[in-house]
Every structure is written in structure tokens, then in C-alpha cells.
mmCIF file of C-alpha atoms and ligand atoms in Angstrom:
data_model
loop_
_atom_site.group_PDB
_atom_site.id
_atom_site.type_symbol
_atom_site.label_atom_id
_atom_site.label_comp_id
_atom_site.label_asym_id
_atom_site.label_seq_id
_atom_site.Cartn_x
_atom_site.Cartn_y
_atom_site.Cartn_z
ATOM 1 C CA MET P 135 108.138 95.231 82.550
ATOM 2 C CA ILE P 136 109.856 98.537 83.097
ATOM 3 C CA SER P 137 107.621 101.090 81.538
ATOM 4 C CA ALA P 138 109.098 104.061 79.779
ATOM 5 C CA ARG P 139 107.066 107.185 80.065
ATOM 6 C CA THR P 140 103.525 106.650 81.111
ATOM 7 C CA ILE P 141 101.121 109.396 80.333
ATOM 8 C CA ILE P 142 97.678 109.727 81.707
ATOM 9 C CA SER P 143 95.752 112.752 80.665
ATOM 10 C CA PHE P 144 92.469 113.685 82.078
ATOM 11 C CA PHE P 145 90.325 116.744 82.312
ATOM 12 C CA LEU P 146 88.854 118.117 85.422
ATOM 13 C CA LEU P 147 85.854 120.397 85.472
ATOM 14 C CA ALA P 148 85.831 122.369 88.636
ATOM 15 C CA ILE P 149 85.417 125.853 89.934
ATOM 16 C CA LEU P 150 87.824 128.074 91.667
ATOM 17 C CA LEU P 151 86.953 128.551 95.248
ATOM 18 C CA SER P 152 84.645 131.473 95.513
ATOM 19 C CA CYS P 153 85.506 132.300 99.052
ATOM 20 C CA LYS P 154 87.551 135.391 99.509
ATOM 21 C CA GLN P 155 91.241 135.187 100.197
ATOM 22 C CA THR P 156 92.101 135.371 103.821
ATOM 23 C CA ASP P 157 95.327 136.705 105.132
ATOM 24 C CA LYS P 158 97.814 133.928 105.386
ATOM 25 C CA ILE P 159 98.817 132.949 108.856
ATOM 26 C CA THR P 160 101.538 130.397 108.846
ATOM 27 C CA SER P 161 103.671 129.072 111.584
ATOM 28 C CA ASN P 162 107.369 129.198 111.085
ATOM 29 C CA THR P 163 108.075 126.861 113.923
ATOM 30 C CA SER P 164 108.442 123.161 113.553
ATOM 31 C CA HIS P 165 108.162 122.209 117.181
ATOM 32 C CA ASP P 166 105.070 120.962 118.895
ATOM 33 C CA SER P 167 102.290 123.269 117.813
ATOM 34 C CA THR P 168 100.166 122.569 120.867
ATOM 35 C CA GLN P 169 102.634 124.314 123.122
ATOM 36 C CA THR P 170 102.792 127.343 120.872
ATOM 37 C CA ASP P 171 99.030 127.561 120.615
ATOM 38 C CA SER P 172 98.470 127.166 124.272
ATOM 39 C CA SER P 173 100.918 129.930 125.153
ATOM 40 C CA LYS P 174 99.242 132.204 122.591
ATOM 41 C CA GLN P 175 95.860 131.381 124.003
ATOM 42 C CA HIS P 176 97.008 132.136 127.526
ATOM 43 C CA SER P 177 98.397 135.487 126.506
ATOM 44 C CA LEU P 178 95.150 136.337 124.742
ATOM 45 C CA GLY P 179 93.146 135.124 127.682
ATOM 46 C CA TYR P 180 90.747 132.978 125.660
ATOM 47 C CA ILE P 181 90.721 129.816 123.659
ATOM 48 C CA MET P 182 89.758 129.844 120.009
ATOM 49 C CA PRO P 183 89.944 126.292 118.730
ATOM 50 C CA GLY P 184 91.104 125.829 115.171
ATOM 51 C CA LEU P 185 92.679 129.231 114.644
ATOM 52 C CA ASP P 186 96.162 128.092 115.452
ATOM 53 C CA HIS P 187 97.471 128.182 111.899
ATOM 54 C CA GLY P 188 94.901 130.006 109.782
ATOM 55 C CA PHE P 189 91.590 129.650 108.042
ATOM 56 C CA GLU P 190 92.558 127.352 105.178
ATOM 57 C CA GLN P 191 93.831 124.285 107.016
ATOM 58 C CA SER P 192 93.801 120.627 106.017
ATOM 59 C CA PRO P 193 92.606 117.941 106.187
ATOM 60 C CA ILE P 194 88.840 118.424 106.083
ATOM 61 C CA ASN P 195 85.680 116.405 106.054
ATOM 62 C CA ILE P 196 84.355 116.454 102.485
ATOM 63 C CA ASN P 197 80.622 116.559 101.981
ATOM 64 C CA SER P 198 80.111 114.632 98.758
ATOM 65 C CA ASN P 199 76.939 116.558 98.019
ATOM 66 C CA ASP P 200 78.858 119.780 97.536
ATOM 67 C CA SER P 201 77.986 121.316 94.248
ATOM 68 C CA SER P 202 79.958 121.630 91.068
ATOM 69 C CA SER P 203 80.419 124.703 88.964
ATOM 70 C CA ASN P 204 80.812 126.138 85.525
ATOM 71 C CA ASN P 205 84.491 126.900 85.558
ATOM 72 C CA THR P 206 86.827 124.589 83.742
ATOM 73 C CA HIS P 207 90.268 123.564 84.865
ATOM 74 C CA LYS P 208 92.497 121.267 82.954
ATOM 75 C CA ILE P 209 94.627 118.865 84.920
ATOM 76 C CA THR P 210 97.165 116.751 83.120
ATOM 77 C CA LEU P 211 99.348 114.196 84.819
ATOM 78 C CA TYR P 212 102.567 112.982 83.247
ATOM 79 C CA PHE P 213 104.458 110.471 85.304
ATOM 80 C CA ASN P 214 107.651 108.619 84.746
ATOM 81 C CA ASP P 215 107.694 105.472 86.790
ATOM 82 C CA LYS P 216 110.869 106.552 88.490
ATOM 83 C CA VAL P 217 110.705 106.230 92.248
ATOM 84 C CA ASN P 218 114.328 106.045 93.299
ATOM 85 C CA LYS P 219 114.284 106.029 97.093
ATOM 86 C CA ILE P 220 112.143 104.740 99.962
ATOM 87 C CA GLU P 221 112.380 106.465 103.307
ATOM 88 C CA ASN P 222 111.177 105.367 106.699
ATOM 89 C CA LEU P 223 110.763 108.773 108.330
ATOM 90 C CA GLY P 224 109.241 107.349 111.494
ATOM 91 C CA HIS P 225 106.080 109.425 111.124
ATOM 92 C CA THR P 226 105.489 108.234 107.555
ATOM 93 C CA VAL P 227 106.750 106.029 104.754
ATOM 94 C CA GLN P 228 107.839 108.106 101.773
ATOM 95 C CA LEU P 229 108.691 107.301 98.166
ATOM 96 C CA ASP P 230 110.861 109.895 96.413
ATOM 97 C CA PHE P 231 110.510 110.574 92.705
ATOM 98 C CA GLN P 232 113.312 111.287 90.305
ATOM 99 C CA ALA P 233 112.890 114.480 88.312
ATOM 100 C CA GLY P 234 110.773 114.182 85.213
ATOM 101 C CA SER P 235 107.191 113.637 86.366
ATOM 102 C CA THR P 236 104.865 116.612 86.313
ATOM 103 C CA ILE P 237 101.266 117.612 86.715
ATOM 104 C CA THR P 238 99.833 120.668 85.041
ATOM 105 C CA TYR P 239 97.025 122.697 86.545
ATOM 106 C CA ASP P 240 95.744 124.807 83.673
ATOM 107 C CA ASP P 241 99.058 126.243 82.475
ATOM 108 C CA THR P 242 100.967 125.856 85.732
ATOM 109 C CA VAL P 243 103.436 122.981 85.858
ATOM 110 C CA PHE P 244 104.047 121.284 89.207
ATOM 111 C CA THR P 245 106.827 118.757 89.711
ATOM 112 C CA PHE P 246 106.358 115.401 91.425
ATOM 113 C CA LYS P 247 108.427 115.235 94.584
ATOM 114 C CA GLN P 248 107.283 112.395 96.767
ATOM 115 C CA CYS P 249 104.360 110.343 97.901
ATOM 116 C CA HIS P 250 103.732 109.186 101.447
ATOM 117 C CA PHE P 251 101.097 107.483 103.529
ATOM 118 C CA HIS P 252 98.747 108.220 106.391
ATOM 119 C CA THR P 253 97.045 105.546 108.439
ATOM 120 C CA PRO P 254 94.166 106.125 108.937
ATOM 121 C CA SER P 255 93.064 108.646 106.292
ATOM 122 C CA GLU P 256 93.346 112.361 107.001
ATOM 123 C CA HIS P 257 90.464 113.418 104.771
ATOM 124 C CA LEU P 258 87.017 112.156 105.580
ATOM 125 C CA ILE P 259 84.213 111.709 103.063
ATOM 126 C CA ASP P 260 80.791 112.368 104.564
ATOM 127 C CA GLY P 261 82.263 111.816 108.005
ATOM 128 C CA ILE P 262 83.825 108.489 107.114
ATOM 129 C CA THR P 263 87.462 107.799 107.906
ATOM 130 C CA PHE P 264 89.233 105.355 105.594
ATOM 131 C CA PRO P 265 92.025 103.083 106.809
ATOM 132 C CA MET P 266 94.690 104.692 104.612
ATOM 133 C CA GLU P 267 95.422 107.745 102.471
ATOM 134 C CA MET P 268 98.313 108.384 100.105
ATOM 135 C CA HIS P 269 99.496 111.892 99.252
ATOM 136 C CA ILE P 270 101.307 112.617 96.000
ATOM 137 C CA VAL P 271 103.079 115.892 96.706
ATOM 138 C CA ASN P 272 103.907 118.184 93.799
ATOM 139 C CA VAL P 273 105.649 121.537 94.024
ATOM 140 C CA LEU P 274 105.866 124.623 91.869
ATOM 141 C CA THR P 275 109.615 124.813 91.440
ATOM 142 C CA THR P 276 109.499 128.417 90.235
ATOM 143 C CA ALA P 277 107.765 129.661 93.390
ATOM 144 C CA PRO P 278 109.870 131.764 95.759
ATOM 145 C CA LYS P 279 111.156 129.855 98.785
ATOM 146 C CA ASP P 280 109.159 131.935 101.239
ATOM 147 C CA LYS P 281 105.981 131.490 99.175
ATOM 148 C CA PRO P 282 105.901 127.827 98.193
ATOM 149 C CA GLN P 283 103.021 126.395 96.184
ATOM 150 C CA TYR P 284 101.915 122.785 96.277
ATOM 151 C CA LEU P 285 99.474 120.539 94.513
ATOM 152 C CA VAL P 286 98.677 117.376 96.428
ATOM 153 C CA ILE P 287 96.668 114.430 95.141
ATOM 154 C CA GLY P 288 94.980 112.439 97.902
ATOM 155 C CA ILE P 289 94.202 108.784 97.302
ATOM 156 C CA LEU P 290 91.940 107.005 99.769
ATOM 157 C CA PHE P 291 92.122 103.274 100.407
ATOM 158 C CA LYS P 292 89.643 100.837 101.833
ATOM 159 C CA GLU P 293 90.361 97.289 102.900
ATOM 160 C CA GLY P 294 90.023 94.837 100.080
ATOM 161 C CA LYS P 295 92.218 93.218 97.498
ATOM 162 C CA GLU P 296 95.979 93.315 97.679
ATOM 163 C CA ASN P 297 97.259 96.456 95.978
ATOM 164 C CA ALA P 298 99.897 95.869 93.279
ATOM 165 C CA PHE P 299 101.533 99.265 93.732
ATOM 166 C CA ILE P 300 102.005 98.774 97.484
ATOM 167 C CA LYS P 301 103.257 95.274 96.847
ATOM 168 C CA ASP P 302 105.998 96.821 94.679
ATOM 169 C CA PHE P 303 107.690 98.384 97.714
ATOM 170 C CA LEU P 304 106.257 97.027 100.957
ATOM 171 C CA ASN P 305 109.055 94.563 101.549
ATOM 172 C CA LEU P 306 111.705 97.113 100.590
ATOM 173 C CA ILE P 307 110.879 99.667 103.306
ATOM 174 C CA PRO P 308 113.712 99.962 105.831
ATOM 175 C CA LYS P 309 112.610 98.911 109.297
ATOM 176 C CA GLU P 310 114.698 101.518 111.109
ATOM 177 C CA THR P 311 113.451 105.075 111.518
ATOM 178 C CA ASP P 312 115.263 107.711 109.434
ATOM 179 C CA ALA P 313 116.696 105.059 107.180
ATOM 180 C CA ASN P 314 116.308 104.998 103.427
ATOM 181 C CA VAL P 315 117.053 102.626 100.617
ATOM 182 C CA LYS P 316 117.704 103.378 96.993
ATOM 183 C CA VAL P 317 115.642 101.420 94.511
ATOM 184 C CA LYS P 318 116.149 100.844 90.840
ATOM 185 C CA ALA P 319 113.925 103.116 88.758
ATOM 186 C CA GLY P 320 111.012 101.134 87.423
ATOM 187 C CA THR P 321 110.761 98.797 90.410
ATOM 188 C CA ILE P 322 107.946 100.797 91.987
ATOM 189 C CA LYS P 323 105.327 101.652 89.424
ATOM 190 C CA LEU P 324 102.600 104.230 89.849
ATOM 191 C CA SER P 325 101.070 102.654 86.789
ATOM 192 C CA ASP P 326 100.327 99.674 89.045
ATOM 193 C CA LEU P 327 97.992 102.041 90.875
ATOM 194 C CA PHE P 328 96.677 104.333 88.148
ATOM 195 C CA GLY P 329 97.274 102.316 85.034
ATOM 196 C CA THR P 330 94.632 99.800 85.801
ATOM 197 C CA ILE P 331 91.754 102.213 86.229
ATOM 198 C CA PRO P 332 92.336 105.426 84.313
ATOM 199 C CA LYS P 333 88.649 105.841 83.564
ATOM 200 C CA GLU P 334 87.724 106.045 87.216
ATOM 201 C CA LEU P 335 90.270 108.778 87.758
ATOM 202 C CA LYS P 336 89.092 110.894 84.917
ATOM 203 C CA ASN P 337 87.158 113.913 86.101
ATOM 204 C CA HIS P 338 86.526 112.481 89.505
ATOM 205 C CA TYR P 339 88.078 114.672 92.117
ATOM 206 C CA PHE P 340 87.140 116.838 95.040
ATOM 207 C CA ASN P 341 89.090 120.063 94.885
ATOM 208 C CA TYR P 342 89.660 122.655 97.579
ATOM 209 C CA LYS P 343 92.260 125.065 98.868
ATOM 210 C CA GLY P 344 94.092 124.040 102.000
ATOM 211 C CA SER P 345 97.363 123.466 103.769
ATOM 212 C CA LEU P 346 100.094 120.989 104.481
ATOM 213 C CA THR P 347 98.884 118.607 107.197
ATOM 214 C CA THR P 348 102.252 118.534 108.964
ATOM 215 C CA PRO P 349 104.343 121.427 110.298
ATOM 216 C CA PRO P 350 104.606 124.191 109.241
ATOM 217 C CA TYR P 351 101.003 123.697 107.969
ATOM 218 C CA THR P 352 101.628 126.158 105.127
ATOM 219 C CA GLU P 353 98.407 127.302 103.445
ATOM 220 C CA ALA P 354 99.534 126.910 99.861
ATOM 221 C CA VAL P 355 98.064 123.619 98.715
ATOM 222 C CA ARG P 356 95.685 122.899 95.878
ATOM 223 C CA TRP P 357 94.109 119.671 97.082
ATOM 224 C CA PHE P 358 92.667 117.061 94.729
ATOM 225 C CA ILE P 359 91.097 114.101 96.497
ATOM 226 C CA ALA P 360 90.263 111.265 94.111
ATOM 227 C CA LYS P 361 86.647 110.181 94.385
ATOM 228 C CA HIS P 362 87.602 106.649 93.458
ATOM 229 C CA ILE P 363 88.351 104.643 96.599
ATOM 230 C CA PHE P 364 91.278 102.305 95.999
ATOM 231 C CA GLU P 365 91.793 98.971 97.692
ATOM 232 C CA ALA P 366 94.653 97.526 99.692
ATOM 233 C CA SER P 367 94.697 94.380 101.749
ATOM 234 C CA ALA P 368 94.273 94.540 105.510
ATOM 235 C CA GLU P 369 97.794 93.115 105.828
ATOM 236 C CA GLN P 370 99.286 95.866 103.640
ATOM 237 C CA ILE P 371 97.551 98.634 105.584
ATOM 238 C CA LYS P 372 98.546 97.034 108.888
ATOM 239 C CA ALA P 373 102.177 96.760 107.788
ATOM 240 C CA LEU P 374 102.353 100.469 106.898
ATOM 241 C CA ASN P 375 100.594 101.440 110.106
ATOM 242 C CA ALA P 376 103.081 99.363 112.100
ATOM 243 C CA LEU P 377 105.901 101.458 110.617
ATOM 244 C CA GLU P 378 104.392 104.925 110.828
ATOM 245 C CA GLY P 379 101.797 104.677 113.595
ATOM 246 C CA ASN P 380 98.533 106.620 113.573
ATOM 247 C CA ASN P 381 99.701 109.720 111.750
ATOM 248 C CA ALA P 382 96.546 111.493 110.621
ATOM 249 C CA ARG P 383 95.993 115.104 111.587
ATOM 250 C CA HIS P 384 92.464 115.792 112.842
ATOM 251 C CA VAL P 385 90.020 117.463 110.455
ATOM 252 C CA GLN P 386 89.960 121.237 110.305
ATOM 253 C CA ALA P 387 87.087 123.691 109.975
ATOM 254 C CA LEU P 388 86.194 124.980 106.506
ATOM 255 C CA TYR P 389 85.736 128.624 107.514
ATOM 256 C CA GLY P 390 83.653 129.378 104.430
ATOM 257 C CA ARG P 391 85.758 127.469 101.943
ATOM 258 C CA SER P 392 84.013 125.566 99.187
ATOM 259 C CA VAL P 393 84.805 122.063 98.083
ATOM 260 C CA VAL P 394 84.100 121.604 94.421
ATOM 261 C CA SER P 395 83.712 118.458 92.429
ATOM 262 C CA ASN P 396 82.542 117.394 89.063
HETATM 263 ZN ZN1 LIG V 519 100.427 113.747 103.894
#
């Protein structure tokens, strides 16, 4: 059934990161960062691992024992089940959303843009890598172009039962790199992922401040990693990995950042 507007509301109790703001260091190059870093390091005459793009980089290893706080943030997710395009970008498989789905963080409204996959996971929980991670990327459309703001929801998958949401699109993904196919709105349903287990999503996130995990690694991302570990079949994970390869960035140092949960 094609769902109309699906609304899931949930509240998140979390604290703002207490660490002080660091000056933003972002790369404005999109070429191989290793070359840039290595030339910088040579000119400086020393090697400082991890400082290539700043002090608030992603992904990270999340220690699940990190403490919670007293501050309250309200997160509300409103999604239309309107994915209208699937792209094989070579380095990832991406589903593009039509306008109309939003997530609010307190009073700030972010707009759903796309979701894409990493195999294996980029974020680790207590040092454990999962076979797959999905990122739902939301942007603040009112932010100036040179100061973008993102909110990304990370969904971790373990091997298990076939996932209905992935089944919606797996056979529709174009096999050729840089190809895309349009899909009828309502064919791919986020409700197939979230609709079945709203209670597990409610108030169960790790939250921290980080960056994009692909160039230009911009440090303007509010990360929310769902504590609930979703399932997908080994065949589904293998099929996505066959298309996008191993595309997880290695974990980055925290540099004093806090991860909060509730
Ligand atoms: Zn990603």
C-alpha cells in the first residue's frame, strides 16, 4: 500500500556537547586527501596523525557507557515515503528523497535529502564494526552555502533476517556506476524500516558533533546513531557491498568531544 504521510514523533533526551568549540578546519579540496596531508606534513617536518581535517571528524568509535545528561532536546521526524531516484555512485548506493520530509532538532528544521549505505559500518560501538550502516542525510536549507549544516541519522545493521526496506529497492539499483533510475514515489518505503519498530527508535540514540565522512569532511554534522541494531540478510549486505565496495572511512579521534545518549 502506498502510504500517505507517515509521521513518527519521538523525543530525545540528550545534552549538548560540553566540549569547547574548536576552530573549524575544513578542506576545500575534493581530491585525494592523503596527498594533501602528506605534502602538508612534509612542509611542517613532522607527522601528526588525525589532524588532517580538524578536531571534530567522523566516524568515531562510540563507547556505549558514555553518560547521559540533564539537557533536553526534542527530535521530531516527519517523513513522506517519497524516494524518487536511486543512484549507483560507484562509491555508494544512494536513494534521493523528494521534498517534503523533515526532521526538527528543537526548533530547527532540517530537510531530508538522501540516504546511502556504507559496507562495513563507519561507526563502531564499543570497538565493534557492523557489516552495514545507512546514513539519512538532512540539511538546513536556510544555512549559507559556505556554512552548511547537516543532521545525519546513522542506522547500523547486523546480519539476520531479510530487511523489507532494502528489499524495496535492491533489485532496482542500476548496475553501472554513475547511473540512476527514477522510481515511483511510494515504491521504496522508509516505513518498512521504521514503521515496524517505532518504540525501539524512541529516545535511543547516541548523539555527537562531527563531520561528513567523505570529502570535503565538513565539520557541521549533528550525528544521531540509533542504538537499535537493525537486521538485513547476508545476501542483501553482500549485494550492496558488491556495488559500492568497502567504503567506510576509518574511525577518527574524539579530541575531547563527548558522546551523549539517553
Ligand atoms: Zn555516509
